Amino acid sequence: MGTSDEATSKLHIFFFPYMAHGHMIPTLDMAKLFATKGAKSTILTTPLNSKLFEKPIKSFNQENPELEDIKIQILNFPCTELGLPEGCENTDFIFSNHDLTKGNLNMKFLLAMEYFKDQLEELLETVKPDCFVANMFFPWATKVAEKFNVPRLVFHGTGYFSLCASHCLRLHKPYKNVASSSEPFVIPELPGDVVITEEQVIEKEEESVMGKFMKEIRDSERDSFGVLMNSFYDLEPAYADFFKSHVAKRAWDIGPLSLGNREFKEKAERGKKASIDEHECLKWLDSKRCESVIYLSFGTMSSFDDEQLIEIAAGLELSGHDFVWVVNRSSSQGEKVEWLPEGFEERTKGQGLIICGWAPQVLILDHQAIGGFLTHCGWNSLLEGAASGLPMVTWPIGAEQFYNEKLVTQVLKTGVSVGVEKMVKGSGDFISREKVEIAVREVMVGEERRKRAKQLAVMAKDAVREGGSSDVEVKRLMDELKLVRLQKEQETRT
Ligand code: UDP
């Protein structure tokens, strides 16, 4: 086959991420993965978000001259015309502006996504990609793709367990039969006898705007070509099987996507520009004993009030463990962090590193000095922690994070809960310093838990290796997409 034939025979995949770091980061990883396997990857996004992709894509293209360049296709998104503040092109804008009414703006932002429809139709018609991977938050994408005979894949950004738990809760509504909202019950039908309380369930408000939107998402998933999962089979086999037999007709587990980033630069360039010099950060960790440091991060959308931050600080101090703590607040370098307890910085000098803003998370998690991860249970973080073999302290705040917590504490048994009982709009349930101290101590010393966590890391790496379960799934999907293209070509010829 000649070179030009090879070029035309490459699959061309469109990736359209929801504009939030928790979705854009794994989507870029996905685009890189498919490019590595020989596809042409194009990421569709808005002008401001394209800036976040440019640097890592440039590095990837430079370092892989034998592969097809990953491209960015910019979409127009006129914020003010859509009733959004100027510059509101991603959820970062919403969650870092504390004076805005986050809940309403977040919903408005979500619904504004429909604006992309016309641009997408035009692109699918003219470029004719072989596949359209569109985020779950674009339910209209299935119909748009269908119009141009392009297979649409859904990317949720979460794992099998939470999708299965959500399915069973919606179907059986077990929370209607409990005496109180804090009474634990077993999720019916879901493998593993997983226990939860009504206060932690998000499926209750089916008649709300969000509830109706979630139904649209499920319908569009049902009519799509299938679902792409950032997970690996051995992490949650019972739930991968349950999902494929009870929830969606087809799914491919191709993760952990973060493991595609192997070099220092790739890890350092993931997401936003770090608020700390990466080398300084690693140097600090180099000075620590193996598995002696706990890393704390609450993802990109959670923020705590001063009172809660003080409790976390005090809990860390009481635990006596070294720590790296990412605080979702900006602070100019050298400036005193005013919300910390009196004298905290002096007393914990050398014991802790506080990063205000963005941390190079996967670089840190992979460092041998890290021995535990206190996480809000966002799926990316959870998977990154698992891929680094870390036992976890779970501190869910909202969305499906309570379900993810149950996977860690009840199924995988690689984590302990800090004790969050319920979702509270805004910043979550208040947790005392004693609870922080106990959970941190427990997770840093539990040997059996650590052993299990390390086994998961081995399995995660095996999954993405040549011939591993995720590697096989990617190839299986690509073969299937090639077949679809062949069929389409035959149809147009006859
Ligand atoms: N992340 C990071 N540095 C930070 C905060 C977050 O690199 O300071 C990355 C993290 O590694 C993960 C993503 O941002 O890949 C957050 O996704 P997750 O699903 O964990 O949480 P979300 O922010 O969506 O709630």
Coordinates of C-alpha atoms and ligand atoms in Angstrom, one line a residue:
M1 CA 0.0 0.0 0.0
G2 CA 1.4 3.4 -1.0
T3 CA 1.9 6.3 1.5
S4 CA -1.1 8.3 0.3
D5 CA -3.3 5.2 0.7
E6 CA -2.0 4.7 4.2
A7 CA -2.9 8.3 5.0
T8 CA -6.4 8.0 3.7
S9 CA -6.9 4.7 5.4
K10 CA -6.2 6.2 8.8
L11 CA -9.3 6.5 10.9
H12 CA -10.2 10.1 11.7
I13 CA -11.7 10.6 15.1
F14 CA -13.3 13.8 16.4
F15 CA -13.0 14.3 20.2
F16 CA -15.4 16.8 21.7
P17 CA -14.8 17.3 25.5
Y18 CA -17.1 19.0 27.9
M19 CA -15.3 22.2 29.0
A20 CA -14.1 21.2 32.4
H21 CA -10.6 20.0 33.4
G22 CA -12.0 16.7 34.6
H23 CA -13.2 16.0 31.1
M24 CA -10.7 17.9 28.9
I25 CA -7.6 16.2 30.6
P26 CA -8.7 12.6 29.9
T27 CA -10.0 13.6 26.4
L28 CA -6.5 14.8 25.4
D29 CA -5.1 11.6 26.8
M30 CA -7.6 9.7 24.7
A31 CA -6.7 11.7 21.5
K32 CA -3.0 10.9 22.2
L33 CA -3.8 7.2 22.7
F34 CA -5.7 6.8 19.4
A35 CA -3.0 8.8 17.6
T36 CA -0.4 6.4 19.0
K37 CA -2.4 3.5 17.6
G38 CA -2.4 5.1 14.2
A39 CA -5.6 7.3 14.0
K40 CA -5.9 11.0 13.1
S41 CA -7.2 12.8 16.2
T42 CA -8.9 16.2 16.2
I43 CA -10.0 17.9 19.4
L44 CA -12.9 20.3 19.1
T45 CA -13.0 23.2 21.5
T46 CA -13.5 26.9 22.0
P47 CA -10.8 29.6 21.6
L48 CA -9.9 30.0 25.3
N49 CA -9.8 26.2 26.0
S50 CA -7.7 25.6 22.9
K51 CA -4.9 27.5 24.8
L52 CA -4.9 24.7 27.4
F53 CA -4.4 22.0 24.7
E54 CA -1.8 23.8 22.6
K55 CA 1.3 23.2 24.6
P56 CA 0.8 19.5 25.3
I57 CA -0.3 18.8 21.7
K58 CA 2.7 20.7 20.3
S59 CA 5.0 18.6 22.5
F60 CA 3.2 15.4 21.4
N61 CA 3.4 16.2 17.7
Q62 CA 7.1 17.1 18.0
E63 CA 8.0 14.0 19.9
N64 CA 6.1 11.7 17.6
P65 CA 6.9 12.8 14.0
E66 CA 6.0 9.3 12.7
L67 CA 2.4 9.7 13.8
E68 CA -0.3 11.9 12.4
D69 CA -0.4 15.3 14.1
I70 CA -3.2 15.8 16.6
K71 CA -5.1 18.9 15.5
I72 CA -7.4 21.4 17.2
Q73 CA -10.6 22.6 15.6
I74 CA -11.8 25.8 17.2
L75 CA -15.5 26.3 17.7
N76 CA -17.2 29.6 18.2
F77 CA -18.8 30.2 21.6
P78 CA -20.1 33.7 22.1
C79 CA -20.5 33.8 25.9
T80 CA -22.4 37.1 26.2
E81 CA -24.8 36.3 23.4
L82 CA -25.6 33.1 25.2
G83 CA -26.3 34.9 28.5
L84 CA -23.0 33.9 30.1
P85 CA -20.3 36.3 31.5
E86 CA -17.6 37.2 29.1
G87 CA -14.8 34.5 29.1
C88 CA -17.0 31.9 30.7
E89 CA -15.7 29.1 28.4
N90 CA -15.1 26.5 31.0
T91 CA -16.3 25.4 34.5
D92 CA -13.0 26.8 36.0
F93 CA -14.4 30.3 35.3
I94 CA -17.6 29.4 37.3
F95 CA -15.9 27.7 40.2
S96 CA -13.1 30.2 40.7
N97 CA -15.4 33.2 40.8
H98 CA -16.8 32.9 44.2
D99 CA -19.2 35.8 43.9
L100 CA -21.2 34.2 41.1
T101 CA -24.2 32.0 41.9
K102 CA -22.3 28.8 41.0
G103 CA -25.3 26.4 40.8
N104 CA -27.4 28.5 38.4
L105 CA -24.5 29.5 36.2
N106 CA -23.3 25.9 36.1
M107 CA -26.7 24.8 34.8
K108 CA -26.9 27.7 32.3
F109 CA -23.5 26.8 31.1
L110 CA -24.5 23.2 30.6
L111 CA -27.6 24.1 28.6
A112 CA -25.6 26.6 26.5
M113 CA -23.7 23.6 25.0
E114 CA -26.5 23.2 22.5
Y115 CA -25.2 26.2 20.7
F116 CA -22.5 24.0 19.2
K117 CA -25.0 21.9 17.3
D118 CA -25.0 23.9 14.0
Q119 CA -21.2 24.1 13.9
L120 CA -20.9 20.4 14.5
E121 CA -23.4 19.5 11.7
E122 CA -21.3 21.6 9.3
L123 CA -18.1 19.9 10.4
L124 CA -19.4 16.4 10.3
E125 CA -20.8 17.0 6.8
T126 CA -17.7 18.5 5.4
V127 CA -14.9 16.6 7.2
K128 CA -16.7 13.3 7.5
P129 CA -14.7 11.8 10.4
D130 CA -15.0 8.0 11.0
C131 CA -16.1 8.5 14.6
F132 CA -17.4 11.3 16.9
V133 CA -16.4 10.9 20.5
A134 CA -18.7 13.4 22.3
N135 CA -19.0 14.0 26.0
M136 CA -22.1 12.8 27.9
F137 CA -23.1 16.4 28.4
F138 CA -23.8 16.7 24.7
P139 CA -26.9 14.5 24.4
W140 CA -27.9 16.0 21.1
A141 CA -24.7 14.7 19.6
T142 CA -26.1 11.3 18.9
K143 CA -28.8 12.7 16.5
V144 CA -26.4 15.1 14.9
A145 CA -23.9 12.3 14.2
E146 CA -26.7 10.0 12.9
K147 CA -27.8 12.6 10.4
F148 CA -24.4 12.3 8.7
N149 CA -24.0 8.6 9.3
V150 CA -21.1 9.0 11.7
P151 CA -20.9 6.6 14.7
R152 CA -21.1 8.6 18.0
L153 CA -19.4 7.3 21.1
V154 CA -20.2 8.6 24.5
F155 CA -17.5 9.6 27.0
H156 CA -18.7 9.9 30.6
G157 CA -15.5 10.6 32.3
T158 CA -16.6 8.3 35.2
G159 CA -16.2 4.6 35.9
Y160 CA -18.4 1.5 35.5
F161 CA -19.2 1.2 39.2
S162 CA -20.9 4.6 39.6
L163 CA -22.9 4.2 36.3
C164 CA -24.1 0.8 37.5
A165 CA -25.0 2.1 41.0
S166 CA -26.8 5.0 39.5
H167 CA -28.8 2.6 37.2
C168 CA -29.8 0.4 40.1
L169 CA -30.8 3.3 42.3
R170 CA -32.9 4.8 39.6
L171 CA -34.6 1.6 38.8
H172 CA -35.4 0.4 42.3
K173 CA -35.6 3.7 44.3
P174 CA -34.6 1.8 47.5
Y175 CA -34.3 5.1 49.4
K176 CA -38.0 5.4 49.4
N177 CA -38.3 2.5 51.8
V178 CA -36.0 3.7 54.5
A179 CA -37.1 5.3 57.8
S180 CA -34.6 8.1 57.7
S181 CA -32.3 9.7 55.1
S182 CA -29.2 8.5 57.1
E183 CA -30.3 4.9 57.4
P184 CA -27.9 2.7 55.4
F185 CA -29.4 0.3 52.8
V186 CA -27.9 -2.1 50.2
I187 CA -28.2 -1.0 46.6
P188 CA -30.5 -3.6 45.0
E189 CA -29.3 -5.7 42.1
L190 CA -25.8 -4.2 42.1
P191 CA -23.1 -6.8 42.6
G192 CA -21.2 -6.7 45.9
D193 CA -23.9 -5.7 48.5
V194 CA -22.8 -2.1 48.5
V195 CA -24.2 0.0 51.3
I196 CA -25.2 3.7 50.9
T197 CA -27.7 6.2 52.5
E198 CA -30.3 8.4 50.9
E199 CA -28.3 11.5 51.7
Q200 CA -25.6 10.4 49.3
V201 CA -27.9 9.5 46.4
I202 CA -28.1 11.9 43.5
E203 CA -30.8 10.2 41.5
K204 CA -33.7 11.5 43.6
E205 CA -34.8 14.5 41.7
E206 CA -36.0 13.1 38.4
E207 CA -38.4 16.0 37.8
S208 CA -35.8 18.7 38.2
V209 CA -34.1 20.4 35.3
M210 CA -31.0 18.4 35.9
G211 CA -33.0 15.1 36.3
K212 CA -34.6 15.7 32.9
F213 CA -31.3 16.5 31.4
M214 CA -29.8 13.3 32.8
K215 CA -32.7 11.4 31.1
E216 CA -31.8 13.0 27.8
I217 CA -28.2 11.8 28.3
R218 CA -29.3 8.3 28.9
D219 CA -31.5 8.2 25.8
S220 CA -28.7 9.6 23.7
E221 CA -26.4 6.9 25.1
R222 CA -28.9 4.2 24.3
D223 CA -29.1 5.3 20.6
S224 CA -25.3 5.8 20.3
F225 CA -22.7 3.5 18.8
G226 CA -21.4 2.8 22.4
V227 CA -19.6 4.1 25.4
L228 CA -15.9 4.7 25.9
M229 CA -14.7 4.2 29.5
N230 CA -11.7 5.5 31.2
S231 CA -11.3 2.3 33.3
F232 CA -9.7 -1.0 33.1
Y233 CA -11.3 -4.4 33.3
D234 CA -9.5 -5.8 36.4
L235 CA -10.4 -2.7 38.4
E236 CA -14.1 -3.3 38.4
P237 CA -14.8 -6.6 36.5
A238 CA -18.2 -7.3 38.0
Y239 CA -19.4 -3.7 37.2
A240 CA -17.9 -3.7 33.6
D241 CA -19.9 -6.9 33.0
F242 CA -23.0 -5.6 34.7
F243 CA -22.8 -2.4 32.6
K244 CA -22.5 -4.2 29.3
S245 CA -25.3 -6.6 30.1
H246 CA -27.8 -4.3 32.0
V247 CA -27.1 -0.7 31.2
A248 CA -25.6 0.1 27.8
K249 CA -25.4 -2.2 24.9
R250 CA -21.7 -1.6 24.2
A251 CA -18.7 -0.2 26.0
W252 CA -14.9 -0.3 25.6
D253 CA -12.7 0.1 28.7
I254 CA -9.5 1.7 27.5
G255 CA -7.9 3.2 30.6
P256 CA -6.3 4.3 32.8
L257 CA -5.8 7.1 30.3
S258 CA -3.4 8.9 32.5
L259 CA -0.8 6.1 32.1
G260 CA -0.3 7.2 28.5
N261 CA 1.8 10.1 30.0
R262 CA 5.1 8.5 30.6
E263 CA 7.7 11.3 30.4
F264 CA 8.3 14.1 33.0
K265 CA 7.2 16.8 30.4
E266 CA 3.9 15.1 29.6
K267 CA 3.0 14.7 33.2
A268 CA 4.0 18.2 34.0
E269 CA 2.0 19.7 31.1
R270 CA -1.2 18.0 32.0
G271 CA -4.0 20.5 32.7
K272 CA -3.2 24.0 33.7
K273 CA 0.2 25.5 34.4
A274 CA 1.3 24.3 37.8
S275 CA 1.4 26.9 40.7
I276 CA 4.7 25.4 41.8
D277 CA 8.0 24.7 40.0
E278 CA 7.7 21.0 39.2
H279 CA 11.4 20.4 39.8
E280 CA 11.2 22.2 43.2
C281 CA 8.3 20.0 44.1
L282 CA 10.0 16.8 43.2
K283 CA 13.2 17.9 45.0
W284 CA 11.1 18.4 48.2
L285 CA 9.6 14.9 47.8
D286 CA 13.1 13.5 47.1
S287 CA 14.1 14.6 50.6
K288 CA 11.3 12.4 52.2
R289 CA 11.3 8.8 53.1
C290 CA 9.6 6.3 50.8
E291 CA 5.8 6.2 51.3
S292 CA 5.9 8.8 54.1
V293 CA 3.9 11.7 52.6
I294 CA 0.2 12.0 52.2
Y295 CA -1.1 14.0 49.1
L296 CA -4.4 15.9 49.5
S297 CA -6.4 17.3 46.6
F298 CA -10.1 18.1 46.2
G299 CA -10.1 18.4 42.4
T300 CA -11.0 21.3 40.3
M301 CA -14.4 22.3 41.4
S302 CA -14.5 22.1 45.1
S303 CA -13.6 24.9 47.5
F304 CA -13.8 25.0 51.3
D305 CA -14.5 27.9 53.7
D306 CA -11.8 29.0 56.1
E307 CA -13.3 27.0 59.0
Q308 CA -12.9 23.7 57.1
L309 CA -9.4 24.6 55.9
I310 CA -8.3 25.2 59.4
E311 CA -9.7 21.8 60.5
I312 CA -7.8 20.1 57.7
A313 CA -4.6 21.9 58.7
A314 CA -5.0 21.0 62.3
G315 CA -5.8 17.4 61.5
L316 CA -2.7 17.1 59.4
E317 CA -0.6 18.6 62.2
L318 CA -2.1 16.1 64.7
S319 CA -1.5 13.2 62.4
G320 CA 2.3 14.0 62.4
H321 CA 2.6 12.9 58.8
D322 CA 4.3 14.8 56.1
F323 CA 2.0 16.2 53.5
V324 CA 1.5 17.9 50.1
W325 CA -1.8 19.8 50.2
V326 CA -3.4 21.4 47.2
V327 CA -5.7 24.2 48.1
N328 CA -8.0 25.5 45.4
R329 CA -7.3 29.1 46.1
S330 CA -4.8 31.5 44.6
S331 CA -2.0 33.0 46.7
S332 CA 0.8 35.1 45.3
Q333 CA 4.2 33.6 46.1
G334 CA 5.6 34.6 49.4
E335 CA 2.3 36.0 50.7
K336 CA 1.2 34.6 54.0
V337 CA -1.7 32.2 53.7
E338 CA -4.1 34.1 56.0
W339 CA -6.6 31.3 56.7
L340 CA -4.1 28.9 58.2
P341 CA -4.2 28.4 62.0
E342 CA -1.9 30.7 64.0
G343 CA 1.7 29.5 63.9
F344 CA 0.9 26.5 61.6
E345 CA 3.5 27.3 59.0
E346 CA 6.3 27.6 61.6
R347 CA 5.3 24.4 63.4
T348 CA 5.0 22.3 60.2
K349 CA 8.1 23.8 58.5
G350 CA 9.7 21.0 56.5
Q351 CA 6.7 18.7 57.2
G352 CA 4.3 20.0 54.7
L353 CA 4.0 21.7 51.3
I354 CA 0.9 23.7 50.5
I355 CA 0.2 24.3 46.8
C356 CA -2.3 27.1 46.3
G357 CA -3.8 26.6 42.8
W358 CA -2.7 23.9 40.4
A359 CA -0.5 20.9 41.3
P360 CA 1.3 18.6 38.8
Q361 CA -0.8 15.8 40.2
V362 CA 0.3 12.7 38.3
L363 CA 4.0 13.7 38.8
I364 CA 3.4 13.9 42.6
L365 CA 1.3 10.7 42.8
D366 CA 4.0 8.7 41.0
H367 CA 6.8 9.8 43.4
Q368 CA 8.0 7.1 45.8
A369 CA 7.7 9.4 48.8
I370 CA 3.9 9.5 48.4
G371 CA 2.3 6.9 50.6
G372 CA -1.4 8.0 50.6
F373 CA -3.9 10.1 48.8
L374 CA -6.7 12.1 50.4
T375 CA -9.1 12.6 47.5
H376 CA -12.5 14.1 46.8
C377 CA -13.1 10.9 44.7
G378 CA -13.4 12.6 41.3
W379 CA -13.0 9.7 38.9
N380 CA -9.8 10.9 37.3
S381 CA -8.1 11.4 40.6
L382 CA -9.3 8.0 41.9
L383 CA -8.0 6.2 38.9
E384 CA -4.7 8.1 39.0
G385 CA -4.4 7.2 42.6
A386 CA -5.1 3.5 41.8
A387 CA -2.6 3.5 38.9
S388 CA 0.0 4.8 41.4
G389 CA -0.8 2.1 43.9
L390 CA -1.9 4.4 46.6
P391 CA -4.2 3.7 49.6
M392 CA -6.7 6.5 49.9
V393 CA -8.7 8.6 52.3
T394 CA -12.1 9.3 50.7
W395 CA -13.7 12.7 51.1
P396 CA -16.5 12.9 48.5
I397 CA -18.2 16.3 48.0
G398 CA -20.8 16.0 45.3
A399 CA -21.8 14.5 41.9
E400 CA -21.1 10.8 41.7
Q401 CA -18.2 11.0 44.1
F402 CA -20.1 9.2 46.9
Y403 CA -20.5 6.2 44.6
N404 CA -16.8 6.3 43.7
E405 CA -16.1 6.3 47.4
K406 CA -18.0 3.1 47.9
L407 CA -16.0 1.4 45.2
V408 CA -12.8 2.3 47.0
T409 CA -13.9 1.6 50.6
Q410 CA -16.3 -1.4 50.1
V411 CA -15.3 -3.1 46.9
L412 CA -11.6 -2.6 46.4
K413 CA -10.9 -2.0 50.1
T414 CA -8.0 0.3 49.4
G415 CA -9.3 3.3 51.3
V416 CA -10.9 4.6 54.4
S417 CA -13.6 7.2 54.6
V418 CA -13.0 10.4 56.4
G419 CA -16.6 10.3 57.4
V420 CA -18.6 12.6 55.1
E421 CA -22.2 11.7 55.6
K422 CA -24.0 13.9 53.2
M423 CA -23.8 16.3 50.3
V424 CA -24.3 19.9 51.3
K425 CA -24.7 22.4 48.5
G426 CA -21.6 24.4 48.0
S427 CA -18.7 23.1 50.1
G428 CA -19.9 19.8 51.6
D429 CA -20.3 18.3 55.0
F430 CA -18.1 19.7 57.8
I431 CA -15.3 17.3 58.9
S432 CA -13.5 17.8 62.2
R433 CA -9.7 17.8 62.8
E434 CA -10.0 14.6 64.7
K435 CA -11.6 12.8 61.8
V436 CA -8.9 14.0 59.5
E437 CA -6.2 12.9 61.9
I438 CA -7.7 9.4 62.4
A439 CA -8.3 8.7 58.7
V440 CA -4.8 9.9 57.7
R441 CA -3.1 7.9 60.4
E442 CA -5.1 4.8 59.5
V443 CA -4.4 5.0 55.7
M444 CA -0.7 5.6 56.2
V445 CA -0.1 2.6 58.4
G446 CA -2.5 -0.1 57.0
E447 CA -0.2 -2.7 55.3
E448 CA -2.9 -5.0 53.9
R449 CA -4.7 -2.0 52.3
R450 CA -1.4 -0.8 50.8
K451 CA -0.7 -4.3 49.4
R452 CA -4.1 -4.3 47.7
A453 CA -3.5 -0.8 46.3
K454 CA -0.1 -1.9 44.9
Q455 CA -1.7 -4.9 43.2
L456 CA -4.1 -2.5 41.5
A457 CA -1.2 -0.5 40.1
V458 CA 0.3 -3.6 38.6
M459 CA -3.0 -4.5 37.0
A460 CA -3.4 -0.9 35.7
K461 CA 0.0 -1.0 34.0
D462 CA -0.7 -4.5 32.6
A463 CA -4.0 -3.3 31.1
V464 CA -2.3 -0.6 29.0
R465 CA 0.7 -2.7 27.9
E466 CA 0.8 -4.2 24.4
G467 CA -1.7 -7.1 24.5
G468 CA -3.2 -5.9 27.9
S469 CA -7.0 -5.7 28.3
S470 CA -7.3 -1.9 27.5
D471 CA -4.9 -2.1 24.6
V472 CA -6.9 -5.0 23.1
E473 CA -10.1 -2.9 23.6
V474 CA -8.7 0.1 21.7
K475 CA -7.7 -2.1 18.8
R476 CA -11.0 -3.9 18.8
L477 CA -12.8 -0.6 18.6
M478 CA -10.6 0.6 15.8
D479 CA -11.1 -2.6 13.8
E480 CA -14.8 -2.2 14.2
L481 CA -14.7 1.5 13.1
K482 CA -12.7 0.4 10.0
L483 CA -15.4 -2.1 9.2
V484 CA -18.1 0.5 9.5
R485 CA -16.2 2.7 7.1
L486 CA -15.8 -0.2 4.7
Q487 CA -19.5 -0.9 4.8
K488 CA -20.3 2.8 4.2
E489 CA -17.9 2.8 1.2
Q490 CA -19.6 -0.3 -0.2
E491 CA -23.0 1.2 0.2
T492 CA -22.1 4.4 -1.7
R493 CA -20.6 2.2 -4.5
T494 CA -23.8 0.2 -5.0
Ligands
UDP1 N1 -5.6 18.0 38.6 C1 -4.3 18.4 38.6 N2 -3.8 19.3 39.5 C2 -4.7 19.9 40.4 C3 -6.0 19.6 40.4 C4 -6.4 18.6 39.5 O1 -3.5 17.9 37.8 O2 -4.2 20.8 41.1 C5 -6.1 17.0 37.6 C6 -6.2 15.7 38.2 O3 -5.0 15.0 38.0 C7 -7.3 15.1 37.4 C8 -8.2 16.2 37.1 O4 -7.4 17.4 37.2 O5 -6.9 14.5 36.2 C9 -9.4 16.4 38.0 O6 -10.4 15.4 37.7 P1 -11.2 14.7 38.8 O7 -12.2 13.8 38.1 O8 -10.4 14.0 39.8 O9 -12.0 15.8 39.6 P2 -12.9 17.0 39.2 O10 -12.1 18.2 39.2 O11 -13.5 16.7 37.8 O12 -14.0 17.0 40.2

